[in-house]
Coordinates of C-alpha atoms in Angstrom, one line a residue:
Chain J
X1 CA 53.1 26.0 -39.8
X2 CA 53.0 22.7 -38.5
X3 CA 50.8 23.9 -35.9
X4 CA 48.1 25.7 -37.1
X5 CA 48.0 22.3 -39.5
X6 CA 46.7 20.6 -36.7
X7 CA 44.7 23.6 -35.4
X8 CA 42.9 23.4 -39.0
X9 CA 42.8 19.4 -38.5
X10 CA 41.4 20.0 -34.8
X11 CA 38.8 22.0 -36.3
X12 CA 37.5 20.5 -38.9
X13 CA 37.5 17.0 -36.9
X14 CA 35.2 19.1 -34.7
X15 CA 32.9 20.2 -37.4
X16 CA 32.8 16.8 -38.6
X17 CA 31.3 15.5 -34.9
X18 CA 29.4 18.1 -34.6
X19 CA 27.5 17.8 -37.9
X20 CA 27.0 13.8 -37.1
X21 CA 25.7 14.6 -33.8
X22 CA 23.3 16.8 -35.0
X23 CA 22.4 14.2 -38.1
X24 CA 21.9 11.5 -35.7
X25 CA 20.0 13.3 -33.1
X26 CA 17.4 14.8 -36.2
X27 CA 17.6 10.6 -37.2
X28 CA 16.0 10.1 -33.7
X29 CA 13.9 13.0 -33.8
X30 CA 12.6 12.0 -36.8
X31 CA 12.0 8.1 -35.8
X32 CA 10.4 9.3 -33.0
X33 CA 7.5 11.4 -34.7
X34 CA 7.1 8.8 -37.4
X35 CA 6.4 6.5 -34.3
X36 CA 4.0 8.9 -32.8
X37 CA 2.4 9.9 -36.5
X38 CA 1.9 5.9 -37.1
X39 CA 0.3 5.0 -33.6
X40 CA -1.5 8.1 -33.8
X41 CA -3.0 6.9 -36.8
X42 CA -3.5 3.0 -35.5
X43 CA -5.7 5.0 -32.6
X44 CA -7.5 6.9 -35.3
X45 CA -8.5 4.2 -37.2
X46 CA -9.3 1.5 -34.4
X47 CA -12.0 4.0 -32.8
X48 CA -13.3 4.4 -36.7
X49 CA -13.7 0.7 -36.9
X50 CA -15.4 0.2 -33.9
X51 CA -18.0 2.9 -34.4
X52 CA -18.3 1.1 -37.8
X53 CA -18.6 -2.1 -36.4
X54 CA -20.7 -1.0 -34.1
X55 CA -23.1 0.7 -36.9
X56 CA -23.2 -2.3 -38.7
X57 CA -23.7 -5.1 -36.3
X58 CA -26.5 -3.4 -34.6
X59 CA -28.5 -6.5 -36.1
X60 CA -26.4 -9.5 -35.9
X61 CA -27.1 -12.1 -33.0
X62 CA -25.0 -11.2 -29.8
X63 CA -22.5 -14.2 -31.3
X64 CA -21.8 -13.3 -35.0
X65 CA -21.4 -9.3 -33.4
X66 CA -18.7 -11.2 -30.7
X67 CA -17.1 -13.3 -33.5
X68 CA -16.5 -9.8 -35.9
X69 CA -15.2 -7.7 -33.0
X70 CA -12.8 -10.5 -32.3
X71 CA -11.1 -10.1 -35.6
X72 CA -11.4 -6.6 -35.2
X73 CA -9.6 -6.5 -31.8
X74 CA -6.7 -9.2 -33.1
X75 CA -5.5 -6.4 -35.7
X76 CA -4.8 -3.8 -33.1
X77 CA -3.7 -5.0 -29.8
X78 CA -0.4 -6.9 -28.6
X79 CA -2.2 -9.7 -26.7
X80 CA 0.8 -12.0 -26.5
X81 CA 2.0 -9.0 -24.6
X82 CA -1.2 -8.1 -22.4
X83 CA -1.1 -12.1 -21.8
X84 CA 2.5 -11.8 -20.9
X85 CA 1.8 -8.6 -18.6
X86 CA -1.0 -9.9 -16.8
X87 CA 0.7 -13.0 -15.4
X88 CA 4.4 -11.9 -14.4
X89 CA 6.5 -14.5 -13.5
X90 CA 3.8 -17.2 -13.7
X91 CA 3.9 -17.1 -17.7
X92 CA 6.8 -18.7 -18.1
X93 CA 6.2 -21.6 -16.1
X94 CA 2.9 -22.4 -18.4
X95 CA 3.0 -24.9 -21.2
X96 CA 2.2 -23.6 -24.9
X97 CA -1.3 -25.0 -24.5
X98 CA -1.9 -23.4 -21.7
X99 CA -0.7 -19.9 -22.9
X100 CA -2.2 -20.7 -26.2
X101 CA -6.1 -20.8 -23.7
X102 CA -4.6 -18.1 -21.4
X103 CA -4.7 -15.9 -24.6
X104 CA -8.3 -16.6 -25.9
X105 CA -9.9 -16.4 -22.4
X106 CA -7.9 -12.8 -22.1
X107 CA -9.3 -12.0 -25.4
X108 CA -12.5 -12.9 -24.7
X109 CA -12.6 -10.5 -21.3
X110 CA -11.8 -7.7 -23.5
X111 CA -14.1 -8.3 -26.4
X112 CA -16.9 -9.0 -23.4
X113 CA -16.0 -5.3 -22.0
X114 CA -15.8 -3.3 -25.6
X115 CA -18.8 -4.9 -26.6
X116 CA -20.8 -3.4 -23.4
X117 CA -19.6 -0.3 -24.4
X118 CA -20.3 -0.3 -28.1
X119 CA -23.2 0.8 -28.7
X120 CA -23.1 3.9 -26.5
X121 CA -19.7 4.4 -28.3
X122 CA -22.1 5.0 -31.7
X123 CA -22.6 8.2 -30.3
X124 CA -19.8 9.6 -28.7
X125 CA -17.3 11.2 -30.7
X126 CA -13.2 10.6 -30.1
X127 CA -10.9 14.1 -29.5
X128 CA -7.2 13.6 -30.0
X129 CA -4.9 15.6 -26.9
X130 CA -1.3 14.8 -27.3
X131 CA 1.2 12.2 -28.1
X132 CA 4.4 11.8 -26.9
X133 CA 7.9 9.1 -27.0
X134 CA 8.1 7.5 -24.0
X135 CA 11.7 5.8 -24.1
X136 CA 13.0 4.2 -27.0
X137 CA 10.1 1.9 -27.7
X138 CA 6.8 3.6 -26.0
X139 CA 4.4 5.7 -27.5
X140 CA 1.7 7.4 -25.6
X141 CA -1.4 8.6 -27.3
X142 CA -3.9 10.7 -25.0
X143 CA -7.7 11.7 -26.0
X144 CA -10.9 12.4 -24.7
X145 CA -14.3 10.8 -25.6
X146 CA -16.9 13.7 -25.4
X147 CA -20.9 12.9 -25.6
X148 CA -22.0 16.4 -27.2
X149 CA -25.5 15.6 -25.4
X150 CA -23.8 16.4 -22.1
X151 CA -25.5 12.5 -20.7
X152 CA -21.8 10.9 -20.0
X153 CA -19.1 13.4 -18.6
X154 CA -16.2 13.8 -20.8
X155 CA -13.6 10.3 -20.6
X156 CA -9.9 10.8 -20.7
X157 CA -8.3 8.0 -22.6
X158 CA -4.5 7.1 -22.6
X159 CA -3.3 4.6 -25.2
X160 CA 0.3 2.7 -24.6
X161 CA 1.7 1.6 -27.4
X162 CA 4.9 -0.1 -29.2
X163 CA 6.0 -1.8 -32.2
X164 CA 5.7 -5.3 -32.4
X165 CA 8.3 -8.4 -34.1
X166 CA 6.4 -7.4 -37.7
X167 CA 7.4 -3.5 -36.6
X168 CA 3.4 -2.9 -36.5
X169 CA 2.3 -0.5 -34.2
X170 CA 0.3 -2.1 -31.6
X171 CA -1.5 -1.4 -28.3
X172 CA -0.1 -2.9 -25.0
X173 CA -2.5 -0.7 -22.7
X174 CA -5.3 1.6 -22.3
X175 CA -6.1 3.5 -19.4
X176 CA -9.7 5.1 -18.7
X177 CA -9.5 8.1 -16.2
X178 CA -6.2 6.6 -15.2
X179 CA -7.5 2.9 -14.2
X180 CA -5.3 0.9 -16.2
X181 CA -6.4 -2.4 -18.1
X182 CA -3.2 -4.2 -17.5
X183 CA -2.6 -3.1 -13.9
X184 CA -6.1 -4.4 -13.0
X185 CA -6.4 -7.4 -15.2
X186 CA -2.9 -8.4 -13.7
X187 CA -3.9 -7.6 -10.1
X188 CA -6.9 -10.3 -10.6
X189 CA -4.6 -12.9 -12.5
X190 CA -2.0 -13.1 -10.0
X191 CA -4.6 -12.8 -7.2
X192 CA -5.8 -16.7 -8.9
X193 CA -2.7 -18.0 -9.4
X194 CA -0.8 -16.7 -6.0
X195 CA -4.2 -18.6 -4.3
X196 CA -3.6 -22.0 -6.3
X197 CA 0.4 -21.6 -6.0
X198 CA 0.8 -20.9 -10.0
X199 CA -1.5 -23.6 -11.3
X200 CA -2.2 -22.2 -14.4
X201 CA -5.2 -24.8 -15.0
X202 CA -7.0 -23.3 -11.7
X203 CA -6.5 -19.6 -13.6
X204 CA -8.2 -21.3 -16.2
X205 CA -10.7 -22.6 -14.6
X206 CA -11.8 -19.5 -13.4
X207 CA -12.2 -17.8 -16.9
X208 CA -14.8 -20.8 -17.6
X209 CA -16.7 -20.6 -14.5
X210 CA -18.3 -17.3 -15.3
X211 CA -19.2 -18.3 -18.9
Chain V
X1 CA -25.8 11.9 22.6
X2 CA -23.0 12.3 24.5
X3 CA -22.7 8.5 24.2
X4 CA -22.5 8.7 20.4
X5 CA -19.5 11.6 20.6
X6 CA -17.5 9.3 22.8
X7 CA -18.1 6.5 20.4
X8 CA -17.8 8.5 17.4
X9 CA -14.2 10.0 18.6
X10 CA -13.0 6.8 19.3
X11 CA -14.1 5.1 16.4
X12 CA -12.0 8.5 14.9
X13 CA -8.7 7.9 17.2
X14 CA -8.7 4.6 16.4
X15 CA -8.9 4.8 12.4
X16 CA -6.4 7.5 12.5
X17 CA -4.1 5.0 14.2
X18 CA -5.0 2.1 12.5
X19 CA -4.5 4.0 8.9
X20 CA -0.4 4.9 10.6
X21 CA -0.2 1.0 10.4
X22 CA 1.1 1.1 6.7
X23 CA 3.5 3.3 5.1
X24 CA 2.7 5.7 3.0
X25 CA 1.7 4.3 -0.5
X26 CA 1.8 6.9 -2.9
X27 CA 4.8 5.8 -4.8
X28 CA 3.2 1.6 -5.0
X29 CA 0.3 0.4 -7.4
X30 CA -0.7 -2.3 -5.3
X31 CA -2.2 -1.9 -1.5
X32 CA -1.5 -3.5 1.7
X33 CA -4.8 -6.3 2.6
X34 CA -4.4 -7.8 6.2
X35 CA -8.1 -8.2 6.3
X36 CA -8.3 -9.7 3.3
X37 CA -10.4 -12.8 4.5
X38 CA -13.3 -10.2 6.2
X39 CA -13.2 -8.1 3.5
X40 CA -14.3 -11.0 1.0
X41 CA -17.0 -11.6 3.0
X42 CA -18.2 -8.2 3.4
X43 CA -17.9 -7.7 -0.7
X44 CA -20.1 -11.4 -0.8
X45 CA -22.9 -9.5 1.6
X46 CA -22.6 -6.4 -0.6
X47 CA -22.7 -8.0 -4.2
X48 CA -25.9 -9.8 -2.5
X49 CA -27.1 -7.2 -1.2
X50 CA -26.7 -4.8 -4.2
X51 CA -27.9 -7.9 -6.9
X52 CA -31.0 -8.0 -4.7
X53 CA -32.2 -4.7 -3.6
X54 CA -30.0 -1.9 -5.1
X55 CA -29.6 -3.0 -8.5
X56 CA -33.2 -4.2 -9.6
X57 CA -34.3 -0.4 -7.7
X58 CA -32.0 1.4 -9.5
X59 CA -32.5 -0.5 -13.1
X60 CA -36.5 0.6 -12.2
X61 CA -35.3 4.2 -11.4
X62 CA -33.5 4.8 -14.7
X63 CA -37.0 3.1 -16.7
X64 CA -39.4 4.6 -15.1
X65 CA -37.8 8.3 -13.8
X66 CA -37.1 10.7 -16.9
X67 CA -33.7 11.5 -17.3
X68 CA -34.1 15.4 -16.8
X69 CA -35.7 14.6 -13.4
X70 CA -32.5 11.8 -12.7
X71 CA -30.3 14.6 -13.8
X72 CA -32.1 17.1 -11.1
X73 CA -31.6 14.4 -8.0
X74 CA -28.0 14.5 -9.5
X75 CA -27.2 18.0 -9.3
X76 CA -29.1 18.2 -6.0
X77 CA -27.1 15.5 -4.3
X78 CA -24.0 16.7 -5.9
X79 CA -24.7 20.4 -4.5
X80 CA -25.5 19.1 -0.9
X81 CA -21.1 17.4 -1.2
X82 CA -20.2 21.3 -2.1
X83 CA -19.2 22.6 1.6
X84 CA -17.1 19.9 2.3
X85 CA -15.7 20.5 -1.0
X86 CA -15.3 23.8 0.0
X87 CA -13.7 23.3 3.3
X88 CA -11.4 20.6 2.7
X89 CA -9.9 22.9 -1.2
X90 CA -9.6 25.7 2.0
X91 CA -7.4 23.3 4.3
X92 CA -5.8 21.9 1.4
X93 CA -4.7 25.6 0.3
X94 CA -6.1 25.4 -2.8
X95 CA -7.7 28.9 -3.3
X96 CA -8.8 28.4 -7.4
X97 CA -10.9 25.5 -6.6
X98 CA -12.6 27.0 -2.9
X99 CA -13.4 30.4 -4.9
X100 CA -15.2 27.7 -7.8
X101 CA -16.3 25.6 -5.7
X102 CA -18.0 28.6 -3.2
X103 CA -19.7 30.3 -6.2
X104 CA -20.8 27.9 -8.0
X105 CA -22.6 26.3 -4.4
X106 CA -24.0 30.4 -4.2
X107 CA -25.3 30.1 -7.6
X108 CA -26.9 26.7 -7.5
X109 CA -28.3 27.3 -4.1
X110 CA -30.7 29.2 -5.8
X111 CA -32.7 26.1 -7.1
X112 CA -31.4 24.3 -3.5
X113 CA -28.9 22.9 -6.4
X114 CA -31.7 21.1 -8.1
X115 CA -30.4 23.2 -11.1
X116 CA -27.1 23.2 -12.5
X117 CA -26.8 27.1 -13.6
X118 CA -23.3 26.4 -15.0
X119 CA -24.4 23.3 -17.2
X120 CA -21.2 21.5 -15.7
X121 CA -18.7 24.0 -17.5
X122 CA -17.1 24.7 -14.4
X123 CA -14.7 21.5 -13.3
X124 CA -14.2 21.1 -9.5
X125 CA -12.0 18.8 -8.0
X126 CA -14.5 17.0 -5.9
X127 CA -11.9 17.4 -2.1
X128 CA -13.0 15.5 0.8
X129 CA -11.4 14.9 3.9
X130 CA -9.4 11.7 3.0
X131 CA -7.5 13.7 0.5
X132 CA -7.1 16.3 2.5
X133 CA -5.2 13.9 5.2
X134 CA -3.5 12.5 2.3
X135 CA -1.9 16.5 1.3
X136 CA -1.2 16.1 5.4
X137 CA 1.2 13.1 4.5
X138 CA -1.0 10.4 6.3
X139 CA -0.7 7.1 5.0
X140 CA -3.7 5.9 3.4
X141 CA -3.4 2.5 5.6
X142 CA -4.9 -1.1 5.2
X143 CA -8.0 -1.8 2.3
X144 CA -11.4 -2.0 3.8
X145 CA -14.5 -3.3 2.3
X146 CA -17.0 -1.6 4.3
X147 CA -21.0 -2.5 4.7
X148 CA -22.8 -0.7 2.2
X149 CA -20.2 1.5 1.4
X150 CA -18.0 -0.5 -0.2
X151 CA -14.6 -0.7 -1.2
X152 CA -12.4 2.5 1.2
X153 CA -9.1 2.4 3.1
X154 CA -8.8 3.6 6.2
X155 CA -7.7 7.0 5.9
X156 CA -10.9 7.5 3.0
X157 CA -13.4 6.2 5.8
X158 CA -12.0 8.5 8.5
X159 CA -12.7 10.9 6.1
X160 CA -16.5 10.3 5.1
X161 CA -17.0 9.3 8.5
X162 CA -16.0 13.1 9.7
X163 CA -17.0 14.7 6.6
X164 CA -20.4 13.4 7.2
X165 CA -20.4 13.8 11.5
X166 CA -19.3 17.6 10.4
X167 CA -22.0 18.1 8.3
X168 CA -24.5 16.9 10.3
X169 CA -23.1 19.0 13.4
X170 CA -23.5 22.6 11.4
X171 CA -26.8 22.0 10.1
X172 CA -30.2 21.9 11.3
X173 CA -32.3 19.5 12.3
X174 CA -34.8 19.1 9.1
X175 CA -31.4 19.3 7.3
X176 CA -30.6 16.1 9.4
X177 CA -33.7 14.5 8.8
X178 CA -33.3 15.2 4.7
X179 CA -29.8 13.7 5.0
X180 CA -30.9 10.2 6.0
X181 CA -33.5 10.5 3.1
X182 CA -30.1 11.0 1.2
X183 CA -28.0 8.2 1.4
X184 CA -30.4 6.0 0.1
X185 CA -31.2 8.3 -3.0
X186 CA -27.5 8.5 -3.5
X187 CA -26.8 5.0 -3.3
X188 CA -29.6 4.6 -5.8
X189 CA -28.6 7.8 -8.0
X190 CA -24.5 6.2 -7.8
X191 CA -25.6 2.7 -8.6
X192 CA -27.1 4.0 -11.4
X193 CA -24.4 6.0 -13.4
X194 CA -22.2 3.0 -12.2
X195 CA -24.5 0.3 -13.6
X196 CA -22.5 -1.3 -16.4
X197 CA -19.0 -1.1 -14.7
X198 CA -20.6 -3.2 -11.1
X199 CA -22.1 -5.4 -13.7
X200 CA -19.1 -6.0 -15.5
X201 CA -17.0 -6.2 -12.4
X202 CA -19.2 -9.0 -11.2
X203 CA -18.7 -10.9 -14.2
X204 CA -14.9 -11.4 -13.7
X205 CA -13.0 -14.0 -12.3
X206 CA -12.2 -12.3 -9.2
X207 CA -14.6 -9.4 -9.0
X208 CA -13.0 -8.8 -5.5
X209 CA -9.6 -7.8 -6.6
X210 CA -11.1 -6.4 -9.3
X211 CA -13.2 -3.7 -7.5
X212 CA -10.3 -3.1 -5.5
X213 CA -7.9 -2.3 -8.3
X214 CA -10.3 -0.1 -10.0
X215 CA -11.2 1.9 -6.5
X216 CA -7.3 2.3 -5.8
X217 CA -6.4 3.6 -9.2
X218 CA -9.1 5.9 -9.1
X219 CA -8.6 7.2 -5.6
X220 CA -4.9 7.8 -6.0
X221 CA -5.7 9.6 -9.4
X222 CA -7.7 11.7 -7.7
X223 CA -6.0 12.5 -4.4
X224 CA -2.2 12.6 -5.5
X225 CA -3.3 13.4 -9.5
X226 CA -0.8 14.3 -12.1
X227 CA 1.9 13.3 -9.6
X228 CA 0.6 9.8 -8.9
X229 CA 0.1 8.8 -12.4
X230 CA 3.5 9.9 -13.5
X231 CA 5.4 7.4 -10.9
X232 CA 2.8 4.8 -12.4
X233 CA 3.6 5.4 -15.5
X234 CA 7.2 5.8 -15.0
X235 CA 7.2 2.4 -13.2
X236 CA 5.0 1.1 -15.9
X237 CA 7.2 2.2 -18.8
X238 CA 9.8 -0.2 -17.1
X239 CA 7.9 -3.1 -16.8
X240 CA 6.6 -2.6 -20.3
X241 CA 10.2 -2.3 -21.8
X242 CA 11.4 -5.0 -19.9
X243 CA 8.7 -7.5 -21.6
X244 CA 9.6 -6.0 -25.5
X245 CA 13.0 -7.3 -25.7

């Protein structure tokens, strides 16, 4: 008697881990494709506002278009992050003023680059190809940009993105036909610094040359 | 001309040997630079070379040449890469894209590839012989910034060096003769479609290093592929993680 008590018990303690297992592993499931769904929909909406932008700018002066892009861009990518990533070890050792003009410089690079692209991105139109968790934190978010005229040949996109302290979706990366922003914009930062042994004021220095 | 075979294979042996100085790099993002110092200068000759000759006759090509007649030059120059294509998919075993590549070089050759029958529907993965001695395990070796060429490591210029020598071997002499009206039309034709990325390469703080990240991404995406950007990404993912706590 005794022992089928504990056979019942045995059972129905196995039930009971199996039915959490399986709650918790649809919890995951679940957190993951709200992830993908809301950086899907960040991706969405950045290339919709950048067409836009791009529509409606068309007759500002080169500046005013620059300063509206640069709010634009500041809603949808981690640059505390990309600033982080591009200068490895070297970050930590800057001062907060320093980081503070690392940041705007770096921003002003990628605003400089979208804004040679804008207007040809007017016409192109963005295709969604698959999303998918990468780890606990990454999402991944491919497309294509297709020109229906058949001018440009079709441009695989790959967006890296993660939540950031506000638990906003944000983007860390893109990658155009594999070339990645970060790797490349790193490469050239620690190029600098490794020349002029860390001093952040000589990285510096070289973002205001070209200007 | 036996001269120029004697120099031509040597120049070969000694790029094949030089490119076994490094280890293979497949699985790294970043690329082993002993010449960095030469290479800068080279990149300075080129960027003044390109700002004063290429660019301004390219930027007149694109305003003054329709772009249905650009688009022809194209799909010529583009037709006249196909049988090395087509050779190096054969050595590289890959049977879909030497049956694409051969038929759509048959069909083209009808308009000496001037016209592009297949309006770019068929995609071919554009083989050459530095990929193929890349699927041969040899390591892509040192970064070279080459004279007009640009931005190569040693393994790639063994490769257009031969794939170019081969070419000129098989075919005839007024073939020949249209080759070397060619490469300047190509460098022209390239510069072109490449405008605003040179342009914007130039602009950066280091447009070296920049022009050599961008050419060794987008040569190991295209010789190792799916395989290459997955240990990037992997090794990416870490990195990336690492930087979110």
């Amino acid at each position: 008697m005794k022992n089928s008590y504990n056979n019942l018990s045995f059972k129905k303690v196995l039930c009971i881990t199996f039915f959490l297992f399986l709650f918790f592993q649809l919890l995951t499931f679940k957190s993951y494709s709200d992830n993908i769904k809301s950086s899907e929909v960040i991706v969405q909406k950045m290339i919709a506002d950048a067409k836009q932008h791009a529509l409606k700018t068309i007759k500002l002066s080169p500046e005013e278009r620059s300063s509206k892009i640069k709010i634009l861009i500041k809603q949808f990518i981690n640059l505390d992050f990309m600033a982080r990533a591009t200068t490895g070890s070297f970050w930590k050792k800057a001062s907060n003023t320093q980081k503070e003009k690392y940041k705007s410089a770096l921003l002003k690079q990628i605003v400089n680059t979208i804004e040679e692209h804008l207007n040809t991105l007017a016409r192109l139109s963005y295709k969604p190809l698959k999303s998918e968790a990468r780890g606990k934190k990454l999402v991944y978010i491919r497309g294509i940009i297709v020109d229906h005229s058949k001018k440009i040949p079709d441009v695989n996109l790959l967006w890296k993105l993660a939540k950031d302290k506000k638990g906003n979706f944000l983007v860390l990366d893109l990658e155009i036909e594999g070339i990645s922003l970060v790797s490349s914009h790193k490469a050239e930062t620690m190029s600098i610094l490794r020349k002029n042994k860390g001093d952040f004021n000589a990285l510096l220095g070289t973002f205001t040359e070209g200007e | 001309m036996r001269n120029f075979d004697f120099v031509y294979s040597g120049i070969f042996i000694l790029l094949f040997v030089l490119s076994g100085c490094s280890n293979n790099l497949k699985t790294t993002t970043e690329n082993a630079d002993p010449f960095e110092g030469l290479n800068r200068n080279i990149f300075a000759f080129n960027k003044s070379l390109d700002q004063s000759i290429v660019s301004p006759i390219s930027s007149a090509y694109v305003n003054t040449i329709p772009y249905s007649v650009r688009k022809s030059v194209s799909n010529h120059l583009e037709w006249m890469d196909t049988p090395s294509i087509i050779v190096n998919s054969a050595l590289q075993m890959n049977l879909e894209n030497t049956i694409l590549a051969s038929a759509k070089f048959m069909l083209n050759g009808l308009s000496f590839g001037f016209y592009d029958f297949d309006n770019n529907e068929t995609k071919i993965d554009k083989k050459d012989l530095g990929s193929t001695l890349a699927k041969f395990n040899v390591p892509e070796g040192p970064f070279l910034m080459i004279p007009l060429l640009g931005p190569k490591t040693v393994r790639d210029f063994t490769g257009t060096v031969s794939d170019r020598q081969s070419l000129s071997n098989i075919s005839s002499k007024s073939l020949k003769n249209l080759s070397l009206v060619e490469i300047p039309v190509n460098l022209v034709d390239k510069r072109s479609k490449l405008a605003k990325n040179i342009d914007s390469i130039y602009k950066s703080p280091d447009p070296y290093t920049k022009m050599k990240s961008y050419y060794m991404q987008n040569r190991r995406k295209n010789v190792y592929g799916d395989e290459y950007l997955e240990v990037k990404n992997n090794k990416s993912d870490l990195e990336f993680e690492k930087l979110l706590q």
